[in-house]
Every structure is written in structure tokens, then in C-alpha cells.
C-alpha positions as a Python dict, from the first residue, in 0.01 Angstrom:
ca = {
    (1, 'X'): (0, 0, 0),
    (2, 'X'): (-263, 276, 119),
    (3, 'X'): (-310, 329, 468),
    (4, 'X'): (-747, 145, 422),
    (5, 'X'): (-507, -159, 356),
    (6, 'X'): (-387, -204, 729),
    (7, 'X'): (-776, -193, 817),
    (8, 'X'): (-978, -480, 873),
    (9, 'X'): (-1322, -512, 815),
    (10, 'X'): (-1560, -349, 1018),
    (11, 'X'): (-1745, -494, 1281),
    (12, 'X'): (-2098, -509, 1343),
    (13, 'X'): (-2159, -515, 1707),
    (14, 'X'): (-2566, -508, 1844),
    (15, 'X'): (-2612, -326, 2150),
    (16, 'X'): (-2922, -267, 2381),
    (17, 'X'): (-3025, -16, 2625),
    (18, 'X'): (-3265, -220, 2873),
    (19, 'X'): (-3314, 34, 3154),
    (20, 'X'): (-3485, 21, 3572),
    (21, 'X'): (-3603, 266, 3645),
    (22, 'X'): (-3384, 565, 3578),
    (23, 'X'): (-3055, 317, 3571),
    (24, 'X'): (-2942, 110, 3282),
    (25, 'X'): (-2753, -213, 3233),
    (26, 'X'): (-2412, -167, 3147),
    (27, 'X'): (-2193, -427, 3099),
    (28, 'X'): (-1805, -417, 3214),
    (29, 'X'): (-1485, -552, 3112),
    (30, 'X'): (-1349, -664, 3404),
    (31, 'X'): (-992, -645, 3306),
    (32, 'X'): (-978, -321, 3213),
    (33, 'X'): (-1203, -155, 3386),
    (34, 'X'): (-1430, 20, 3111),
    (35, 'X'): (-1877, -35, 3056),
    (36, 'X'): (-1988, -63, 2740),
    (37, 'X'): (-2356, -128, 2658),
    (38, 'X'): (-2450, -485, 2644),
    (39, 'X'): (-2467, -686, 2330),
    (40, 'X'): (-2246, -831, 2071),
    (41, 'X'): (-2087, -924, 1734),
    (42, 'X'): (-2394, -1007, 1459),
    (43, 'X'): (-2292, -1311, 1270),
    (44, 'X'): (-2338, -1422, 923),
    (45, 'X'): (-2723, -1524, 845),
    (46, 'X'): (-2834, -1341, 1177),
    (47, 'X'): (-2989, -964, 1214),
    (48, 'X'): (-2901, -744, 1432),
    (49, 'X'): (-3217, -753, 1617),
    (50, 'X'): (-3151, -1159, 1651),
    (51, 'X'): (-2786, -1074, 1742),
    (52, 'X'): (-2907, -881, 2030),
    (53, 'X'): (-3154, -1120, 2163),
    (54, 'X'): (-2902, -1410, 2138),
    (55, 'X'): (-2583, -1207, 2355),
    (56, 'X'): (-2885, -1117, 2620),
    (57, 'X'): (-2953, -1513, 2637),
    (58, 'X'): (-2619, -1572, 2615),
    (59, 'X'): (-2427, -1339, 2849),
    (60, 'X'): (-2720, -1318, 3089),
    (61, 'X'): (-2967, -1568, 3067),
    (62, 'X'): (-3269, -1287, 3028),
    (63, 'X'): (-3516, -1339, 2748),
    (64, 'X'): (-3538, -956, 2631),
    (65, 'X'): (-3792, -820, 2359),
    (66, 'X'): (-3565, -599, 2119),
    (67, 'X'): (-3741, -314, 2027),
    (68, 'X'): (-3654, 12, 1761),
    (69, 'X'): (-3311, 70, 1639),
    (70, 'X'): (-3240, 407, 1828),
    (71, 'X'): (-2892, 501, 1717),
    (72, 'X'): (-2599, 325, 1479),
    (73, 'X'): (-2253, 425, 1590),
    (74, 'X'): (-1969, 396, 1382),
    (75, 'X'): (-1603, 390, 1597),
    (76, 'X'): (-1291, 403, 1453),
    (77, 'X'): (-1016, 300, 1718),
    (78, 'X'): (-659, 160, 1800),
    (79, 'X'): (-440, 5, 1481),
    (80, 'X'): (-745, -58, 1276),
    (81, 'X'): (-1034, -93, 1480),
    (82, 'X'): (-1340, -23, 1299),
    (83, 'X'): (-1682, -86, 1463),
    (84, 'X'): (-2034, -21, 1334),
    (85, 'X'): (-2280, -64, 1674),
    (86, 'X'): (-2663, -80, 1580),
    (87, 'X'): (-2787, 3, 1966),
    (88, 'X'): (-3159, -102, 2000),
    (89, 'X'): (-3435, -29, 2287),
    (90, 'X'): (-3499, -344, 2483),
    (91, 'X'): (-3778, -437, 2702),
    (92, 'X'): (-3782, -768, 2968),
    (93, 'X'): (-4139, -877, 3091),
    (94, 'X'): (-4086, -933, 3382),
    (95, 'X'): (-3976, -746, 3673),
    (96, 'X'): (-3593, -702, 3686),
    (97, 'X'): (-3282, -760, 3966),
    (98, 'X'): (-3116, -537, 4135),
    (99, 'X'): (-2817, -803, 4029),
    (100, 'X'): (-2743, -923, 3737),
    (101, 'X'): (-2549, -1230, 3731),
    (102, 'X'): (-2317, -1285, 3428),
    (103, 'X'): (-2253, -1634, 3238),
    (104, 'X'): (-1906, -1522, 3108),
    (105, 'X'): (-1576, -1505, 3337),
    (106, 'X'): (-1460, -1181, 3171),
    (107, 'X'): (-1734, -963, 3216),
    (108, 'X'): (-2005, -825, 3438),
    (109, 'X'): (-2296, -600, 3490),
    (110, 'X'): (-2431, -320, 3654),
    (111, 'X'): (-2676, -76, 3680),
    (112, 'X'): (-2573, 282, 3603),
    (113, 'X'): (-2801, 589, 3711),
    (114, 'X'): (-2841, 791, 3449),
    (115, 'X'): (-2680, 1098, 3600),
    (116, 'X'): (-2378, 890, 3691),
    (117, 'X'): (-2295, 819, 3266),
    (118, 'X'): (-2145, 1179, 3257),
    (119, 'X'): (-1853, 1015, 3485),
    (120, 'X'): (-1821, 672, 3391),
    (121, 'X'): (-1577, 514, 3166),
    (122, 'X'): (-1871, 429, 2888),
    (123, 'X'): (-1769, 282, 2570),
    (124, 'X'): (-1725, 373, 2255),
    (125, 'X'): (-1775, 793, 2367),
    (126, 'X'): (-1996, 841, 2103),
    (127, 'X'): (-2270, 600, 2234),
    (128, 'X'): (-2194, 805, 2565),
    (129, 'X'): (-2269, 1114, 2419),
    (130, 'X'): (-2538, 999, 2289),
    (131, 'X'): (-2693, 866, 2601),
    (132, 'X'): (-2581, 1174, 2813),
    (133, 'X'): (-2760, 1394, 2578),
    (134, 'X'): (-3121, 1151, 2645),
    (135, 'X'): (-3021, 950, 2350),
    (136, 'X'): (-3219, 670, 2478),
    (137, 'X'): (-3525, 860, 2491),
    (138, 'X'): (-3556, 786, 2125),
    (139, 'X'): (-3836, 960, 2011),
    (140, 'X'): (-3634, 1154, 1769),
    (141, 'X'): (-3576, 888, 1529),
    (142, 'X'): (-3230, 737, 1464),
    (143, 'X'): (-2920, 869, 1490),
    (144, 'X'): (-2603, 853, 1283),
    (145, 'X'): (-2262, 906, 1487),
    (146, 'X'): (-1951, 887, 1336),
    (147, 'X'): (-1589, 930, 1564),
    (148, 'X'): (-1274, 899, 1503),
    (149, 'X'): (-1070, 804, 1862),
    (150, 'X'): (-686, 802, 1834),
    (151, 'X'): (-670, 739, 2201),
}
């Protein structure tokens, strides 16, 4: 048995950057501590655009416009984690909350100040890297990122 064999599928996780001002949402496993962007798994019959839009609704209750694909991340992590995030640009009309309030037990949100990403615990690092280095500026087109994290 080869070592792809202990590997599940990958996933295909949607993410969004939705920023105020020069902060953006992050989203937080309370738990353990860590942000990730927000977003979520894409299901069967279901873009990732649509997969975006729904977790927004769902973990937030905001109605968000999903805009370009900026970046697709692939993570390989832990015993056989394998992740493939598609992060998008995404706009709300109206004006936003200092607070976001979430709808699930587990998790929360926050705004993070761009200049404070450098520091934080930001999940997966590539998508951090990305970010830190004005990722979500995205006029250059998408980008590719591929990482391998045995931690």
C-alpha cells in the first residue's frame, strides 16, 4: 500500500476576504485558538462562488456579493489532510459592524488590521503569506500556492 493510499480526498474549502477599512474579517476557532479566513466546504452540485455566499449566510447572517477568485491554495497537513481553498473578494452593501455576531457555538469573528496578520495565528500559512505580501489587493491575477506543513 503506497503512502497516497492513507490520503483522503481533498477538500474544497471557499474562502472570502470581505475587508473595513484597512481590517478584515477573520474568523476563529475558538477552541484552539487559530483565524482562518471565513468560508467553507463546497458541496456537491454547488460552486464555489455559491459555497461562499451560503457559509456567509450561514455562519453570519450577512448577504455578501462574491466577487473574483483572487488566489487557490492548496494545504497539505496533519495524517492526511489535504485542502484545496478557492479564496474570493467579497463585497457587503451595506455599511458594516464593528461586531460581528456568529450563528455557530464553535467559532467567532473579528476584525484584523492588516498590519497585525504578520503576528496572528492565520490559517493555512500560505493564505497568510499571501495576504501579508497584499495578496488581497488582487490586481495581479490569481495565484497558485502550494505547501506542504508537517507541523
Amino acid at each position: 500500500m503506497s503512502a497516497q493510499s492513507d490520503h483522503k480526498a481533498p477538500e474544497i474549502i471557499a474562502r472570502g476576504v470581505l475587508a473595513r477599512g484597512s481590517a478584515i474579517l477573520v474568523c476563529r476557532n475558538l477552541a484552539k485558538g487559530y483565524t482562518y479566513l471565513p468560508g467553507g466546504h463546497v458541496e456537491l452540485g454547488e460552486t464555489a462562488a455559491e459555497a461562499l455566499a451560503r457559509e456567509f449566510e450561514e455562519e453570519t447572517g450577512l448577504a455578501v456579493e462574491v466577487g473574483d477568485c483572487e488566489a487557490v491554495a492548496e494545504v497539505l497537513f496533519g495524517q492526511g489532510g489535504h485542502e484545496i481553498n478557492v479564496v474570493f473578494h467579497v463585497e457587503h452593501s451595506s455599511e458594516l459592524s464593528e461586531t460581528i455576531e456568529s450563528k455557530e457555538d464553535d467559532i467567532g469573528f473579528e476584525w484584523l488590521e492588516h498590519a497585525a496578520i504578520v503576528d496572528a495565528d492565520l490559517r493555512p500559512r500560505s493564505i497568510k503569506a499571501w495576504l501579508v505580501g497584499g495578496g488581497d489587493s488582487a490586481a495581479q491575477g490569481i495565484e497558485f500556492i502550494s505547501d506542504r506543513q508537517d507541523d
